[in-house]
Amino acid sequence: TRRAILDAAIRVFARLGFDAASTRAIAAEADVHHALLRYHFADKDALWRAAVTQMFESQGKIFSAMQAAAPVDVRTVDGVKEMVRRFVRYSGAHPEHAQILVHEAIADSERQNWVTETFVRPNNAVLMGPMTKHSAQGALRLDDPILSATILTATSQMAFVLARQLEALYGRSIASEAFADGLADALVKVLFRD
């Protein structure tokens, strides 16, 4: 039941943001009585933090499973390219992840600071170190690895956050594995020299 509540909370917070989401809407989405939320979580903030924690833990498990199935070495340029592809594919499969982060970035909340320090910064370090090294060695098109990482993050996540708008505009399925793979390959071409 707790897992169902957290999954529902992720969907509602992604769709509405923290301020607009209500615990009653989350209970309805989870198909549980509102009192059950109060039993598991002291307040909406505690529910949000638990949901975001679950979201990042799930992301970690997904990336660990990918690494176990097909190991990559980020010390190599090809390894970083594959991590870029994996990040784009993850973003396409889980747009709720970026949607929650966008809501918090716009609100400029304490929650945004918490999620950045607790999850985003440590996750970012996994790729930033190798990108900085490969940038210094001339493998990236831009000399500034932060610009490269910003292009990666913004492009890979916002394409899926804006999927409905882009689909209406271009008449093409954005929320598909084929599009994610194409975007991943395009980003690798944009970011890397060869």
PDB file of N, CA, C and O in Angstrom, residues 67-92:
ATOM      1  N   GLN A  67      23.935  -1.288 -15.949  1.00  0.00           N
ATOM      2  CA  GLN A  67      25.383  -1.479 -15.818  1.00  0.00           C
ATOM      3  C   GLN A  67      25.720  -2.956 -15.643  1.00  0.00           C
ATOM      4  O   GLN A  67      26.702  -3.436 -16.201  1.00  0.00           O
ATOM      5  N   ALA A  68      24.890  -3.683 -14.885  1.00  0.00           N
ATOM      6  CA  ALA A  68      25.128  -5.119 -14.693  1.00  0.00           C
ATOM      7  C   ALA A  68      24.929  -5.886 -15.995  1.00  0.00           C
ATOM      8  O   ALA A  68      25.685  -6.819 -16.296  1.00  0.00           O
ATOM      9  N   ALA A  69      23.931  -5.478 -16.774  1.00  0.00           N
ATOM     10  CA  ALA A  69      23.636  -6.172 -18.038  1.00  0.00           C
ATOM     11  C   ALA A  69      24.657  -5.848 -19.121  1.00  0.00           C
ATOM     12  O   ALA A  69      24.998  -6.716 -19.936  1.00  0.00           O
ATOM     13  N   ALA A  70      25.118  -4.611 -19.145  1.00  0.00           N
ATOM     14  CA  ALA A  70      26.064  -4.178 -20.182  1.00  0.00           C
ATOM     15  C   ALA A  70      26.986  -3.125 -19.572  1.00  0.00           C
ATOM     16  O   ALA A  70      26.723  -1.925 -19.667  1.00  0.00           O
ATOM     17  N   PRO A  71      28.065  -3.555 -18.918  1.00  0.00           N
ATOM     18  CA  PRO A  71      28.957  -2.614 -18.237  1.00  0.00           C
ATOM     19  C   PRO A  71      29.585  -1.590 -19.180  1.00  0.00           C
ATOM     20  O   PRO A  71      29.929  -1.921 -20.319  1.00  0.00           O
ATOM     21  N   VAL A  72      29.678  -0.354 -18.696  1.00  0.00           N
ATOM     22  CA  VAL A  72      30.393   0.698 -19.425  1.00  0.00           C
ATOM     23  C   VAL A  72      31.421   1.321 -18.487  1.00  0.00           C
ATOM     24  O   VAL A  72      31.234   1.363 -17.280  1.00  0.00           O
ATOM     25  N   ASP A  73      32.482   1.784 -19.078  1.00  0.00           N
ATOM     26  CA  ASP A  73      33.571   2.422 -18.328  1.00  0.00           C
ATOM     27  C   ASP A  73      33.572   3.907 -18.678  1.00  0.00           C
ATOM     28  O   ASP A  73      33.956   4.275 -19.796  1.00  0.00           O
ATOM     29  N   VAL A  74      33.118   4.752 -17.748  1.00  0.00           N
ATOM     30  CA  VAL A  74      33.031   6.189 -18.031  1.00  0.00           C
ATOM     31  C   VAL A  74      34.403   6.852 -18.105  1.00  0.00           C
ATOM     32  O   VAL A  74      34.487   8.027 -18.435  1.00  0.00           O
ATOM     33  N   ARG A  75      35.452   6.100 -17.854  1.00  0.00           N
ATOM     34  CA  ARG A  75      36.795   6.660 -18.052  1.00  0.00           C
ATOM     35  C   ARG A  75      37.118   6.753 -19.535  1.00  0.00           C
ATOM     36  O   ARG A  75      38.056   7.433 -19.918  1.00  0.00           O
ATOM     37  N   THR A  76      36.313   6.068 -20.366  1.00  0.00           N
ATOM     38  CA  THR A  76      36.517   6.114 -21.815  1.00  0.00           C
ATOM     39  C   THR A  76      35.461   7.030 -22.437  1.00  0.00           C
ATOM     40  O   THR A  76      34.361   7.185 -21.902  1.00  0.00           O
ATOM     41  N   VAL A  77      35.788   7.593 -23.574  1.00  0.00           N
ATOM     42  CA  VAL A  77      34.830   8.444 -24.294  1.00  0.00           C
ATOM     43  C   VAL A  77      33.607   7.623 -24.695  1.00  0.00           C
ATOM     44  O   VAL A  77      32.472   8.077 -24.548  1.00  0.00           O
ATOM     45  N   ASP A  78      33.830   6.411 -25.186  1.00  0.00           N
ATOM     46  CA  ASP A  78      32.693   5.570 -25.573  1.00  0.00           C
ATOM     47  C   ASP A  78      31.800   5.254 -24.374  1.00  0.00           C
ATOM     48  O   ASP A  78      30.580   5.165 -24.506  1.00  0.00           O
ATOM     49  N   GLY A  79      32.408   5.090 -23.196  1.00  0.00           N
ATOM     50  CA  GLY A  79      31.626   4.853 -21.985  1.00  0.00           C
ATOM     51  C   GLY A  79      30.752   6.043 -21.634  1.00  0.00           C
ATOM     52  O   GLY A  79      29.581   5.884 -21.255  1.00  0.00           O
ATOM     53  N   VAL A  80      31.288   7.242 -21.766  1.00  0.00           N
ATOM     54  CA  VAL A  80      30.496   8.451 -21.482  1.00  0.00           C
ATOM     55  C   VAL A  80      29.382   8.598 -22.520  1.00  0.00           C
ATOM     56  O   VAL A  80      28.249   8.939 -22.177  1.00  0.00           O
ATOM     57  N   LYS A  81      29.687   8.310 -23.760  1.00  0.00           N
ATOM     58  CA  LYS A  81      28.646   8.372 -24.798  1.00  0.00           C
ATOM     59  C   LYS A  81      27.497   7.420 -24.464  1.00  0.00           C
ATOM     60  O   LYS A  81      26.325   7.768 -24.618  1.00  0.00           O
ATOM     61  N   GLU A  82      27.829   6.223 -24.015  1.00  0.00           N
ATOM     62  CA  GLU A  82      26.777   5.265 -23.661  1.00  0.00           C
ATOM     63  C   GLU A  82      25.987   5.744 -22.441  1.00  0.00           C
ATOM     64  O   GLU A  82      24.765   5.568 -22.377  1.00  0.00           O
ATOM     65  N   MET A  83      26.654   6.375 -21.482  1.00  0.00           N
ATOM     66  CA  MET A  83      25.927   6.919 -20.329  1.00  0.00           C
ATOM     67  C   MET A  83      24.988   8.038 -20.758  1.00  0.00           C
ATOM     68  O   MET A  83      23.879   8.170 -20.228  1.00  0.00           O
ATOM     69  N   VAL A  84      25.393   8.844 -21.722  1.00  0.00           N
ATOM     70  CA  VAL A  84      24.512   9.875 -22.282  1.00  0.00           C
ATOM     71  C   VAL A  84      23.282   9.208 -22.880  1.00  0.00           C
ATOM     72  O   VAL A  84      22.146   9.608 -22.615  1.00  0.00           O
ATOM     73  N   ARG A  85      23.490   8.166 -23.661  1.00  0.00           N
ATOM     74  CA  ARG A  85      22.361   7.448 -24.276  1.00  0.00           C
ATOM     75  C   ARG A  85      21.429   6.874 -23.207  1.00  0.00           C
ATOM     76  O   ARG A  85      20.210   6.954 -23.321  1.00  0.00           O
ATOM     77  N   ARG A  86      22.014   6.302 -22.176  1.00  0.00           N
ATOM     78  CA  ARG A  86      21.197   5.718 -21.104  1.00  0.00           C
ATOM     79  C   ARG A  86      20.391   6.787 -20.375  1.00  0.00           C
ATOM     80  O   ARG A  86      19.234   6.560 -20.018  1.00  0.00           O
ATOM     81  N   PHE A  87      20.994   7.944 -20.160  1.00  0.00           N
ATOM     82  CA  PHE A  87      20.281   9.027 -19.478  1.00  0.00           C
ATOM     83  C   PHE A  87      19.100   9.512 -20.320  1.00  0.00           C
ATOM     84  O   PHE A  87      18.009   9.740 -19.800  1.00  0.00           O
ATOM     85  N   VAL A  88      19.310   9.631 -21.619  1.00  0.00           N
ATOM     86  CA  VAL A  88      18.218  10.064 -22.506  1.00  0.00           C
ATOM     87  C   VAL A  88      17.104   9.024 -22.498  1.00  0.00           C
ATOM     88  O   VAL A  88      15.920   9.368 -22.390  1.00  0.00           O
ATOM     89  N   ARG A  89      17.458   7.760 -22.603  1.00  0.00           N
ATOM     90  CA  ARG A  89      16.439   6.703 -22.586  1.00  0.00           C
ATOM     91  C   ARG A  89      15.673   6.700 -21.261  1.00  0.00           C
ATOM     92  O   ARG A  89      14.451   6.519 -21.257  1.00  0.00           O
ATOM     93  N   TYR A  90      16.384   6.872 -20.162  1.00  0.00           N
ATOM     94  CA  TYR A  90      15.712   6.944 -18.862  1.00  0.00           C
ATOM     95  C   TYR A  90      14.752   8.136 -18.840  1.00  0.00           C
ATOM     96  O   TYR A  90      13.607   8.017 -18.396  1.00  0.00           O
ATOM     97  N   SER A  91      15.206   9.277 -19.300  1.00  0.00           N
ATOM     98  CA  SER A  91      14.368  10.482 -19.308  1.00  0.00           C
ATOM     99  C   SER A  91      13.107  10.271 -20.138  1.00  0.00           C
ATOM    100  O   SER A  91      12.026  10.736 -19.763  1.00  0.00           O
ATOM    101  N   GLY A  92      13.232   9.567 -21.248  1.00  0.00           N
ATOM    102  CA  GLY A  92      12.078   9.288 -22.088  1.00  0.00           C
ATOM    103  C   GLY A  92      11.094   8.339 -21.426  1.00  0.00           C
ATOM    104  O   GLY A  92       9.877   8.500 -21.552  1.00  0.00           O
TER     105      GLY A  92
END
